[in-house]
JSON list of C-alpha atoms in Angstrom, two decimals:
[
{"chain": "A", "resi": 1, "resn": "SER", "atom": "CA", "xyz": [126.72, 46.37, 98.55]},
{"chain": "A", "resi": 2, "resn": "PHE", "atom": "CA", "xyz": [127.51, 46.08, 102.24]},
{"chain": "A", "resi": 3, "resn": "SER", "atom": "CA", "xyz": [125.10, 43.15, 102.33]},
{"chain": "A", "resi": 4, "resn": "ALA", "atom": "CA", "xyz": [127.74, 41.12, 100.53]},
{"chain": "A", "resi": 5, "resn": "ILE", "atom": "CA", "xyz": [129.36, 40.46, 103.89]},
{"chain": "A", "resi": 6, "resn": "ARG", "atom": "CA", "xyz": [126.13, 39.28, 105.48]},
{"chain": "A", "resi": 7, "resn": "PRO", "atom": "CA", "xyz": [126.65, 35.53, 104.95]},
{"chain": "A", "resi": 8, "resn": "ASP", "atom": "CA", "xyz": [128.93, 35.76, 107.98]},
{"chain": "A", "resi": 9, "resn": "ARG", "atom": "CA", "xyz": [126.54, 37.82, 110.06]},
{"chain": "A", "resi": 10, "resn": "ASP", "atom": "CA", "xyz": [125.22, 34.87, 112.06]},
{"chain": "A", "resi": 11, "resn": "ILE", "atom": "CA", "xyz": [128.66, 34.29, 113.53]},
{"chain": "A", "resi": 12, "resn": "ILE", "atom": "CA", "xyz": [129.41, 37.90, 114.34]},
{"chain": "A", "resi": 13, "resn": "GLY", "atom": "CA", "xyz": [129.66, 38.19, 118.08]},
{"chain": "A", "resi": 14, "resn": "LYS", "atom": "CA", "xyz": [129.64, 41.19, 120.30]},
{"chain": "A", "resi": 15, "resn": "GLN", "atom": "CA", "xyz": [132.84, 42.58, 121.49]},
{"chain": "A", "resi": 16, "resn": "LYS", "atom": "CA", "xyz": [134.11, 45.57, 123.24]},
{"chain": "A", "resi": 17, "resn": "ASN", "atom": "CA", "xyz": [137.23, 47.51, 122.74]},
{"chain": "A", "resi": 18, "resn": "PRO", "atom": "CA", "xyz": [139.42, 49.24, 125.27]},
{"chain": "A", "resi": 19, "resn": "ARG", "atom": "CA", "xyz": [139.29, 52.94, 125.79]},
{"chain": "A", "resi": 20, "resn": "ARG", "atom": "CA", "xyz": [142.17, 54.58, 123.98]},
{"chain": "A", "resi": 21, "resn": "LYS", "atom": "CA", "xyz": [143.69, 55.80, 127.21]},
{"chain": "A", "resi": 22, "resn": "LYS", "atom": "CA", "xyz": [144.17, 52.16, 128.17]},
{"chain": "A", "resi": 23, "resn": "LEU", "atom": "CA", "xyz": [146.41, 51.62, 125.18]},
{"chain": "A", "resi": 24, "resn": "LYS", "atom": "CA", "xyz": [149.93, 52.59, 126.09]},
{"chain": "A", "resi": 25, "resn": "ARG", "atom": "CA", "xyz": [152.83, 52.58, 123.68]},
{"chain": "A", "resi": 26, "resn": "GLU", "atom": "CA", "xyz": [155.03, 51.29, 126.47]},
{"chain": "A", "resi": 27, "resn": "ASP", "atom": "CA", "xyz": [152.84, 48.17, 126.51]},
{"chain": "A", "resi": 28, "resn": "SER", "atom": "CA", "xyz": [154.13, 47.25, 123.07]},
{"chain": "A", "resi": 29, "resn": "SER", "atom": "CA", "xyz": [156.88, 44.84, 124.09]},
{"chain": "A", "resi": 30, "resn": "LEU", "atom": "CA", "xyz": [156.23, 41.19, 123.42]},
{"chain": "A", "resi": 31, "resn": "PRO", "atom": "CA", "xyz": [158.47, 38.44, 124.83]},
{"chain": "A", "resi": 32, "resn": "SER", "atom": "CA", "xyz": [159.66, 35.73, 122.50]},
{"chain": "A", "resi": 33, "resn": "PRO", "atom": "CA", "xyz": [157.71, 32.45, 122.84]},
{"chain": "A", "resi": 34, "resn": "GLY", "atom": "CA", "xyz": [159.33, 30.10, 125.31]},
{"chain": "A", "resi": 35, "resn": "SER", "atom": "CA", "xyz": [162.05, 32.57, 126.15]},
{"chain": "A", "resi": 36, "resn": "ALA", "atom": "CA", "xyz": [162.69, 35.09, 128.88]},
{"chain": "A", "resi": 37, "resn": "ASP", "atom": "CA", "xyz": [164.87, 37.15, 126.53]},
{"chain": "A", "resi": 38, "resn": "SER", "atom": "CA", "xyz": [163.84, 40.63, 125.50]},
{"chain": "A", "resi": 39, "resn": "PRO", "atom": "CA", "xyz": [162.27, 40.97, 122.05]},
{"chain": "A", "resi": 40, "resn": "SER", "atom": "CA", "xyz": [164.55, 41.89, 119.19]},
{"chain": "A", "resi": 41, "resn": "PRO", "atom": "CA", "xyz": [164.51, 45.47, 117.87]},
{"chain": "A", "resi": 42, "resn": "HIS", "atom": "CA", "xyz": [162.63, 44.26, 114.79]},
{"chain": "A", "resi": 43, "resn": "GLU", "atom": "CA", "xyz": [159.95, 42.61, 116.92]},
{"chain": "A", "resi": 44, "resn": "ASP", "atom": "CA", "xyz": [159.62, 45.73, 119.04]},
{"chain": "A", "resi": 45, "resn": "VAL", "atom": "CA", "xyz": [159.19, 47.94, 115.98]},
{"chain": "A", "resi": 46, "resn": "LEU", "atom": "CA", "xyz": [156.58, 45.63, 114.50]},
{"chain": "A", "resi": 47, "resn": "VAL", "atom": "CA", "xyz": [154.56, 45.35, 117.70]},
{"chain": "A", "resi": 48, "resn": "THR", "atom": "CA", "xyz": [154.70, 49.12, 118.18]},
{"chain": "A", "resi": 49, "resn": "PHE", "atom": "CA", "xyz": [153.38, 49.48, 114.63]},
{"chain": "A", "resi": 50, "resn": "LEU", "atom": "CA", "xyz": [150.51, 47.09, 115.40]},
{"chain": "A", "resi": 51, "resn": "VAL", "atom": "CA", "xyz": [149.63, 48.95, 118.60]},
{"chain": "A", "resi": 52, "resn": "ASP", "atom": "CA", "xyz": [149.50, 52.18, 116.57]},
{"chain": "A", "resi": 53, "resn": "VAL", "atom": "CA", "xyz": [147.21, 50.51, 114.03]},
{"chain": "A", "resi": 54, "resn": "GLU", "atom": "CA", "xyz": [144.88, 49.49, 116.86]},
{"chain": "A", "resi": 55, "resn": "LEU", "atom": "CA", "xyz": [144.88, 52.99, 118.32]},
{"chain": "A", "resi": 56, "resn": "GLN", "atom": "CA", "xyz": [143.94, 54.49, 114.98]},
{"chain": "A", "resi": 57, "resn": "SER", "atom": "CA", "xyz": [141.34, 51.83, 114.17]},
{"chain": "A", "resi": 58, "resn": "MET", "atom": "CA", "xyz": [139.59, 52.48, 117.50]},
{"chain": "A", "resi": 59, "resn": "GLY", "atom": "CA", "xyz": [139.86, 56.25, 117.46]},
{"chain": "A", "resi": 60, "resn": "GLY", "atom": "CA", "xyz": [137.62, 58.82, 115.86]},
{"chain": "A", "resi": 61, "resn": "PRO", "atom": "CA", "xyz": [138.53, 60.69, 112.64]},
{"chain": "A", "resi": 62, "resn": "ALA", "atom": "CA", "xyz": [141.08, 62.84, 114.49]},
{"chain": "A", "resi": 63, "resn": "ALA", "atom": "CA", "xyz": [143.10, 59.72, 115.37]},
{"chain": "A", "resi": 64, "resn": "ARG", "atom": "CA", "xyz": [143.64, 58.70, 111.75]},
{"chain": "A", "resi": 65, "resn": "THR", "atom": "CA", "xyz": [145.62, 60.08, 108.85]},
{"chain": "A", "resi": 66, "resn": "PRO", "atom": "CA", "xyz": [144.01, 63.32, 107.65]},
{"chain": "A", "resi": 67, "resn": "LEU", "atom": "CA", "xyz": [142.57, 63.69, 104.19]},
{"chain": "A", "resi": 68, "resn": "PRO", "atom": "CA", "xyz": [145.49, 64.11, 101.76]},
{"chain": "A", "resi": 69, "resn": "ILE", "atom": "CA", "xyz": [145.90, 67.49, 100.11]},
{"chain": "A", "resi": 70, "resn": "GLY", "atom": "CA", "xyz": [144.07, 67.56, 96.79]},
{"chain": "A", "resi": 71, "resn": "ILE", "atom": "CA", "xyz": [141.73, 64.68, 97.73]},
{"chain": "A", "resi": 72, "resn": "GLN", "atom": "CA", "xyz": [138.12, 65.66, 98.23]},
{"chain": "A", "resi": 73, "resn": "ARG", "atom": "CA", "xyz": [135.64, 63.76, 100.35]},
{"chain": "A", "resi": 74, "resn": "ILE", "atom": "CA", "xyz": [133.03, 62.14, 98.11]},
{"chain": "A", "resi": 75, "resn": "LYS", "atom": "CA", "xyz": [129.60, 61.56, 99.58]},
{"chain": "A", "resi": 76, "resn": "ALA", "atom": "CA", "xyz": [128.89, 57.89, 100.28]},
{"chain": "A", "resi": 77, "resn": "GLU", "atom": "CA", "xyz": [126.07, 56.32, 98.31]},
{"chain": "A", "resi": 78, "resn": "PRO", "atom": "CA", "xyz": [123.79, 53.81, 100.10]},
{"chain": "A", "resi": 79, "resn": "ASP", "atom": "CA", "xyz": [124.22, 51.20, 97.38]},
{"chain": "A", "resi": 80, "resn": "MET", "atom": "CA", "xyz": [127.97, 51.52, 96.86]},
{"chain": "A", "resi": 81, "resn": "ASP", "atom": "CA", "xyz": [129.78, 48.19, 96.80]},
{"chain": "A", "resi": 82, "resn": "ILE", "atom": "CA", "xyz": [132.33, 47.03, 99.35]},
{"chain": "A", "resi": 83, "resn": "SER", "atom": "CA", "xyz": [135.27, 48.19, 97.25]},
{"chain": "A", "resi": 84, "resn": "SER", "atom": "CA", "xyz": [134.24, 51.77, 98.03]},
{"chain": "A", "resi": 85, "resn": "LEU", "atom": "CA", "xyz": [135.37, 51.18, 101.61]},
{"chain": "A", "resi": 86, "resn": "PHE", "atom": "CA", "xyz": [138.90, 51.14, 100.21]},
{"chain": "A", "resi": 87, "resn": "SER", "atom": "CA", "xyz": [138.65, 53.37, 97.14]},
{"chain": "A", "resi": 88, "resn": "ASN", "atom": "CA", "xyz": [136.51, 56.04, 98.82]},
{"chain": "A", "resi": 89, "resn": "ARG", "atom": "CA", "xyz": [137.17, 55.40, 102.51]},
{"chain": "A", "resi": 90, "resn": "TYR", "atom": "CA", "xyz": [137.09, 59.08, 103.46]},
{"chain": "A", "resi": 91, "resn": "ALA", "atom": "CA", "xyz": [133.38, 59.16, 102.63]},
{"chain": "A", "resi": 92, "resn": "TYR", "atom": "CA", "xyz": [132.73, 57.01, 105.70]},
{"chain": "A", "resi": 93, "resn": "GLU", "atom": "CA", "xyz": [134.95, 58.81, 108.21]},
{"chain": "A", "resi": 94, "resn": "HIS", "atom": "CA", "xyz": [131.96, 60.40, 109.94]},
{"chain": "A", "resi": 95, "resn": "GLU", "atom": "CA", "xyz": [130.66, 56.92, 110.84]},
{"chain": "A", "resi": 96, "resn": "ALA", "atom": "CA", "xyz": [133.98, 55.78, 112.31]},
{"chain": "A", "resi": 97, "resn": "TYR", "atom": "CA", "xyz": [133.38, 57.25, 115.75]},
{"chain": "A", "resi": 98, "resn": "GLU", "atom": "CA", "xyz": [135.74, 56.65, 118.65]},
{"chain": "A", "resi": 99, "resn": "MET", "atom": "CA", "xyz": [135.14, 53.28, 120.24]},
{"chain": "A", "resi": 100, "resn": "GLY", "atom": "CA", "xyz": [134.29, 53.23, 123.92]},
{"chain": "A", "resi": 101, "resn": "TYR", "atom": "CA", "xyz": [133.05, 50.66, 126.39]},
{"chain": "A", "resi": 102, "resn": "GLY", "atom": "CA", "xyz": [130.71, 50.52, 129.31]},
{"chain": "A", "resi": 103, "resn": "ALA", "atom": "CA", "xyz": [127.88, 48.34, 130.58]},
{"chain": "A", "resi": 104, "resn": "GLU", "atom": "CA", "xyz": [125.35, 51.15, 130.48]},
{"chain": "A", "resi": 105, "resn": "ARG", "atom": "CA", "xyz": [122.43, 49.46, 128.72]},
{"chain": "A", "resi": 106, "resn": "VAL", "atom": "CA", "xyz": [121.43, 46.57, 126.49]},
{"chain": "A", "resi": 107, "resn": "ALA", "atom": "CA", "xyz": [121.87, 47.45, 122.83]},
{"chain": "A", "resi": 108, "resn": "SER", "atom": "CA", "xyz": [118.92, 48.40, 120.70]},
{"chain": "A", "resi": 109, "resn": "VAL", "atom": "CA", "xyz": [118.70, 47.08, 117.14]},
{"chain": "A", "resi": 110, "resn": "GLU", "atom": "CA", "xyz": [120.05, 50.39, 115.85]},
{"chain": "A", "resi": 111, "resn": "GLN", "atom": "CA", "xyz": [122.95, 50.30, 118.30]},
{"chain": "A", "resi": 112, "resn": "LEU", "atom": "CA", "xyz": [123.81, 46.73, 117.36]},
{"chain": "A", "resi": 113, "resn": "VAL", "atom": "CA", "xyz": [123.87, 47.63, 113.67]},
{"chain": "A", "resi": 114, "resn": "SER", "atom": "CA", "xyz": [125.91, 50.76, 114.40]},
{"chain": "A", "resi": 115, "resn": "SER", "atom": "CA", "xyz": [128.49, 48.77, 116.36]},
{"chain": "A", "resi": 116, "resn": "LEU", "atom": "CA", "xyz": [128.85, 46.18, 113.60]},
{"chain": "A", "resi": 117, "resn": "ARG", "atom": "CA", "xyz": [129.39, 48.92, 111.04]},
{"chain": "A", "resi": 118, "resn": "ARG", "atom": "CA", "xyz": [132.02, 50.43, 113.32]},
{"chain": "A", "resi": 119, "resn": "TYR", "atom": "CA", "xyz": [133.80, 47.07, 113.55]},
{"chain": "A", "resi": 120, "resn": "LEU", "atom": "CA", "xyz": [133.63, 46.93, 109.76]},
{"chain": "A", "resi": 121, "resn": "PHE", "atom": "CA", "xyz": [135.50, 50.22, 109.50]},
{"chain": "A", "resi": 122, "resn": "ALA", "atom": "CA", "xyz": [138.05, 49.01, 112.06]},
{"chain": "A", "resi": 123, "resn": "THR", "atom": "CA", "xyz": [138.61, 45.87, 109.98]},
{"chain": "A", "resi": 124, "resn": "VAL", "atom": "CA", "xyz": [139.09, 48.01, 106.86]},
{"chain": "A", "resi": 125, "resn": "HIS", "atom": "CA", "xyz": [141.68, 50.11, 108.69]},
{"chain": "A", "resi": 126, "resn": "TRP", "atom": "CA", "xyz": [143.61, 47.00, 109.76]},
{"chain": "A", "resi": 127, "resn": "ILE", "atom": "CA", "xyz": [143.57, 45.62, 106.22]},
{"chain": "A", "resi": 128, "resn": "GLU", "atom": "CA", "xyz": [144.75, 48.94, 104.78]},
{"chain": "A", "resi": 129, "resn": "ALA", "atom": "CA", "xyz": [147.59, 49.12, 107.30]},
{"chain": "A", "resi": 130, "resn": "LEU", "atom": "CA", "xyz": [148.81, 45.55, 106.78]},
{"chain": "A", "resi": 131, "resn": "PHE", "atom": "CA", "xyz": [148.53, 45.78, 102.99]},
{"chain": "A", "resi": 132, "resn": "SER", "atom": "CA", "xyz": [150.46, 49.04, 103.09]},
{"chain": "A", "resi": 133, "resn": "LEU", "atom": "CA", "xyz": [153.16, 47.36, 105.17]},
{"chain": "A", "resi": 134, "resn": "ALA", "atom": "CA", "xyz": [153.39, 44.64, 102.51]},
{"chain": "A", "resi": 135, "resn": "GLN", "atom": "CA", "xyz": [153.24, 47.27, 99.73]},
{"chain": "A", "resi": 136, "resn": "ILE", "atom": "CA", "xyz": [150.12, 45.73, 98.17]},
{"chain": "A", "resi": 137, "resn": "GLU", "atom": "CA", "xyz": [147.51, 48.06, 96.71]},
{"chain": "A", "resi": 138, "resn": "ASN", "atom": "CA", "xyz": [145.14, 45.63, 94.96]},
{"chain": "A", "resi": 139, "resn": "VAL", "atom": "CA", "xyz": [141.60, 46.64, 95.96]},
{"chain": "A", "resi": 140, "resn": "ALA", "atom": "CA", "xyz": [140.09, 43.33, 94.84]},
{"chain": "A", "resi": 141, "resn": "GLU", "atom": "CA", "xyz": [142.42, 41.46, 97.18]},
{"chain": "A", "resi": 142, "resn": "LYS", "atom": "CA", "xyz": [141.50, 43.80, 100.03]},
{"chain": "A", "resi": 143, "resn": "VAL", "atom": "CA", "xyz": [137.81, 43.15, 99.43]},
{"chain": "A", "resi": 144, "resn": "ALA", "atom": "CA", "xyz": [138.39, 39.38, 99.41]},
{"chain": "A", "resi": 145, "resn": "VAL", "atom": "CA", "xyz": [140.27, 39.61, 102.71]},
{"chain": "A", "resi": 146, "resn": "LEU", "atom": "CA", "xyz": [137.54, 41.79, 104.24]},
{"chain": "A", "resi": 147, "resn": "LYS", "atom": "CA", "xyz": [134.86, 39.24, 103.38]},
{"chain": "A", "resi": 148, "resn": "SER", "atom": "CA", "xyz": [136.85, 36.41, 104.95]},
{"chain": "A", "resi": 149, "resn": "VAL", "atom": "CA", "xyz": [138.11, 38.14, 108.09]},
{"chain": "A", "resi": 150, "resn": "PHE", "atom": "CA", "xyz": [135.32, 40.49, 109.18]},
{"chain": "A", "resi": 151, "resn": "ALA", "atom": "CA", "xyz": [133.47, 37.91, 111.28]},
{"chain": "A", "resi": 152, "resn": "PRO", "atom": "CA", "xyz": [136.48, 36.27, 113.00]},
{"chain": "A", "resi": 153, "resn": "TYR", "atom": "CA", "xyz": [138.16, 39.62, 113.60]},
{"chain": "A", "resi": 154, "resn": "THR", "atom": "CA", "xyz": [134.99, 41.06, 115.12]},
{"chain": "A", "resi": 155, "resn": "ILE", "atom": "CA", "xyz": [134.54, 38.06, 117.41]},
{"chain": "A", "resi": 156, "resn": "LEU", "atom": "CA", "xyz": [138.19, 38.19, 118.51]},
{"chain": "A", "resi": 157, "resn": "CYS", "atom": "CA", "xyz": [137.95, 41.89, 119.31]},
{"chain": "A", "resi": 158, "resn": "GLN", "atom": "CA", "xyz": [134.71, 41.47, 121.22]},
{"chain": "A", "resi": 159, "resn": "ALA", "atom": "CA", "xyz": [136.08, 38.58, 123.26]},
{"chain": "A", "resi": 160, "resn": "ALA", "atom": "CA", "xyz": [139.46, 40.16, 123.98]},
{"chain": "A", "resi": 161, "resn": "ARG", "atom": "CA", "xyz": [138.06, 43.53, 125.01]},
{"chain": "A", "resi": 162, "resn": "THR", "atom": "CA", "xyz": [135.28, 42.02, 127.09]},
{"chain": "A", "resi": 163, "resn": "ALA", "atom": "CA", "xyz": [137.86, 39.91, 128.93]},
{"chain": "A", "resi": 164, "resn": "GLN", "atom": "CA", "xyz": [140.10, 42.93, 129.38]},
{"chain": "A", "resi": 165, "resn": "LEU", "atom": "CA", "xyz": [137.54, 45.49, 130.52]},
{"chain": "A", "resi": 166, "resn": "SER", "atom": "CA", "xyz": [134.63, 43.69, 132.17]},
{"chain": "A", "resi": 167, "resn": "ARG", "atom": "CA", "xyz": [134.16, 41.28, 135.05]},
{"chain": "A", "resi": 168, "resn": "ASP", "atom": "CA", "xyz": [130.59, 40.46, 134.01]},
{"chain": "A", "resi": 169, "resn": "MET", "atom": "CA", "xyz": [130.41, 36.77, 133.10]},
{"chain": "A", "resi": 170, "resn": "ASP", "atom": "CA", "xyz": [127.05, 37.15, 131.37]},
{"chain": "A", "resi": 171, "resn": "ALA", "atom": "CA", "xyz": [127.38, 39.99, 128.88]},
{"chain": "A", "resi": 172, "resn": "ILE", "atom": "CA", "xyz": [129.55, 41.12, 126.00]},
{"chain": "A", "resi": 173, "resn": "CYS", "atom": "CA", "xyz": [130.20, 44.82, 125.60]},
{"chain": "A", "resi": 174, "resn": "LEU", "atom": "CA", "xyz": [129.99, 46.60, 122.26]},
{"chain": "A", "resi": 175, "resn": "CYS", "atom": "CA", "xyz": [132.13, 49.48, 121.09]},
{"chain": "A", "resi": 176, "resn": "ASN", "atom": "CA", "xyz": [129.32, 52.03, 121.60]},
{"chain": "A", "resi": 177, "resn": "ARG", "atom": "CA", "xyz": [128.97, 51.45, 125.35]},
{"chain": "A", "resi": 178, "resn": "THR", "atom": "CA", "xyz": [126.13, 48.97, 125.05]},
{"chain": "A", "resi": 179, "resn": "THR", "atom": "CA", "xyz": [125.97, 45.28, 125.88]},
{"chain": "A", "resi": 180, "resn": "ILE", "atom": "CA", "xyz": [124.40, 42.05, 124.73]},
{"chain": "A", "resi": 181, "resn": "PRO", "atom": "CA", "xyz": [123.50, 39.65, 127.55]},
{"chain": "A", "resi": 182, "resn": "ARG", "atom": "CA", "xyz": [124.15, 35.92, 127.55]},
{"chain": "A", "resi": 183, "resn": "GLN", "atom": "CA", "xyz": [120.50, 35.40, 126.65]},
{"chain": "A", "resi": 184, "resn": "PRO", "atom": "CA", "xyz": [119.90, 38.11, 124.04]},
{"chain": "A", "resi": 185, "resn": "PRO", "atom": "CA", "xyz": [116.47, 39.76, 124.08]},
{"chain": "A", "resi": 186, "resn": "ARG", "atom": "CA", "xyz": [114.03, 38.94, 121.32]},
{"chain": "A", "resi": 187, "resn": "HIS", "atom": "CA", "xyz": [114.46, 42.28, 119.54]},
{"chain": "A", "resi": 188, "resn": "LEU", "atom": "CA", "xyz": [118.11, 41.41, 118.88]},
{"chain": "A", "resi": 189, "resn": "LEU", "atom": "CA", "xyz": [117.55, 37.77, 117.95]},
{"chain": "A", "resi": 190, "resn": "GLU", "atom": "CA", "xyz": [114.88, 38.78, 115.45]},
{"chain": "A", "resi": 191, "resn": "THR", "atom": "CA", "xyz": [117.45, 40.77, 113.46]},
{"chain": "A", "resi": 192, "resn": "ASN", "atom": "CA", "xyz": [119.11, 37.49, 112.39]},
{"chain": "A", "resi": 193, "resn": "LEU", "atom": "CA", "xyz": [122.44, 39.14, 113.13]},
{"chain": "A", "resi": 194, "resn": "LEU", "atom": "CA", "xyz": [123.06, 36.75, 116.01]},
{"chain": "A", "resi": 195, "resn": "ALA", "atom": "CA", "xyz": [123.03, 32.98, 116.05]},
{"chain": "A", "resi": 196, "resn": "ASN", "atom": "CA", "xyz": [120.94, 31.53, 118.88]},
{"chain": "A", "resi": 197, "resn": "ASN", "atom": "CA", "xyz": [123.89, 30.16, 120.85]},
{"chain": "A", "resi": 198, "resn": "LEU", "atom": "CA", "xyz": [126.54, 32.66, 119.77]},
{"chain": "A", "resi": 199, "resn": "ILE", "atom": "CA", "xyz": [126.81, 34.79, 122.89]},
{"chain": "A", "resi": 200, "resn": "PRO", "atom": "CA", "xyz": [127.15, 31.90, 125.38]},
{"chain": "A", "resi": 201, "resn": "ARG", "atom": "CA", "xyz": [129.81, 30.32, 123.16]},
{"chain": "A", "resi": 202, "resn": "VAL", "atom": "CA", "xyz": [131.82, 33.53, 122.91]},
{"chain": "A", "resi": 203, "resn": "LEU", "atom": "CA", "xyz": [131.57, 34.11, 126.66]},
{"chain": "A", "resi": 204, "resn": "ASP", "atom": "CA", "xyz": [132.47, 30.55, 127.65]},
{"chain": "A", "resi": 205, "resn": "ASP", "atom": "CA", "xyz": [134.90, 29.54, 124.91]},
{"chain": "A", "resi": 206, "resn": "LEU", "atom": "CA", "xyz": [136.74, 32.83, 124.35]},
{"chain": "A", "resi": 207, "resn": "VAL", "atom": "CA", "xyz": [136.11, 35.44, 127.02]},
{"chain": "A", "resi": 208, "resn": "ALA", "atom": "CA", "xyz": [136.59, 33.16, 130.04]},
{"chain": "A", "resi": 209, "resn": "PRO", "atom": "CA", "xyz": [139.94, 31.70, 128.85]},
{"chain": "A", "resi": 210, "resn": "MET", "atom": "CA", "xyz": [141.17, 35.15, 127.83]},
{"chain": "A", "resi": 211, "resn": "ARG", "atom": "CA", "xyz": [140.41, 36.49, 131.31]},
{"chain": "A", "resi": 212, "resn": "LYS", "atom": "CA", "xyz": [142.57, 33.74, 132.80]},
{"chain": "A", "resi": 213, "resn": "LEU", "atom": "CA", "xyz": [145.40, 34.56, 130.39]},
{"chain": "A", "resi": 214, "resn": "SER", "atom": "CA", "xyz": [145.25, 38.30, 131.16]},
{"chain": "A", "resi": 215, "resn": "LEU", "atom": "CA", "xyz": [146.48, 39.15, 127.68]},
{"chain": "A", "resi": 216, "resn": "SER", "atom": "CA", "xyz": [148.63, 42.24, 127.33]},
{"chain": "A", "resi": 217, "resn": "GLU", "atom": "CA", "xyz": [147.86, 44.90, 124.73]},
{"chain": "A", "resi": 218, "resn": "ALA", "atom": "CA", "xyz": [150.79, 43.68, 122.64]},
{"chain": "A", "resi": 219, "resn": "GLU", "atom": "CA", "xyz": [149.41, 40.14, 122.66]},
{"chain": "A", "resi": 220, "resn": "ILE", "atom": "CA", "xyz": [145.93, 41.31, 121.67]},
{"chain": "A", "resi": 221, "resn": "VAL", "atom": "CA", "xyz": [147.13, 43.34, 118.69]},
{"chain": "A", "resi": 222, "resn": "VAL", "atom": "CA", "xyz": [149.38, 40.51, 117.49]},
{"chain": "A", "resi": 223, "resn": "LEU", "atom": "CA", "xyz": [146.38, 38.16, 117.63]},
{"chain": "A", "resi": 224, "resn": "SER", "atom": "CA", "xyz": [144.37, 40.72, 115.66]},
{"chain": "A", "resi": 225, "resn": "ALA", "atom": "CA", "xyz": [147.04, 40.86, 112.96]},
{"chain": "A", "resi": 226, "resn": "LEU", "atom": "CA", "xyz": [147.21, 37.06, 112.81]},
{"chain": "A", "resi": 227, "resn": "VAL", "atom": "CA", "xyz": [143.45, 36.81, 112.32]},
{"chain": "A", "resi": 228, "resn": "ILE", "atom": "CA", "xyz": [143.57, 39.37, 109.50]},
{"chain": "A", "resi": 229, "resn": "LEU", "atom": "CA", "xyz": [146.45, 37.57, 107.82]},
{"chain": "A", "resi": 230, "resn": "ASP", "atom": "CA", "xyz": [145.15, 34.03, 108.37]},
{"chain": "A", "resi": 231, "resn": "PRO", "atom": "CA", "xyz": [141.49, 33.89, 109.47]},
{"chain": "A", "resi": 232, "resn": "ALA", "atom": "CA", "xyz": [141.39, 30.10, 109.18]}
]
């Protein structure tokens, strides 16, 4: 069941993602480390691919590949195991709403859970894309990767998008236009989805340095891919 990923839930931070209009394909060039030279054509193609993956992972159903001809959408069952996210992913398309950010209100318990599920679907999309690039179709391997990368990927996304889109030093934005303050309210702490000191650590150890770095979109998506490929 989805609860199989819960051992990592106490380290899942809040993050926010950029509005899709902020993601520009022309922002897909990435300079070589330690060099002022332009990226090679291969690097450019790869980074453009990663930017496209991010656009699709953040978008609503219309942003992703449509249901293949001859494939019917099967209704999701509440107790289906994690492998169904890969073998029956179209059943969950209605939950993969378009991500958006704004400091409109503190998240309710339902909104926190909804955002974490949305990050789960974004993680699945990234895994599918990278496995497809490597021509690997083993569902068991995808499930193993999902279990190991969901928490670090979610934290990275939350930190990067908060740094990119907010000047507030005391709140992390979620993908459904809600926030979690530095000192989370009791109703969120009581869910056991947040460790007591998680939000201050994410804000101070990740968001603040990322703001100083002013990461480009290309750099953010490359970091996302690296976390998926090597979460350690």
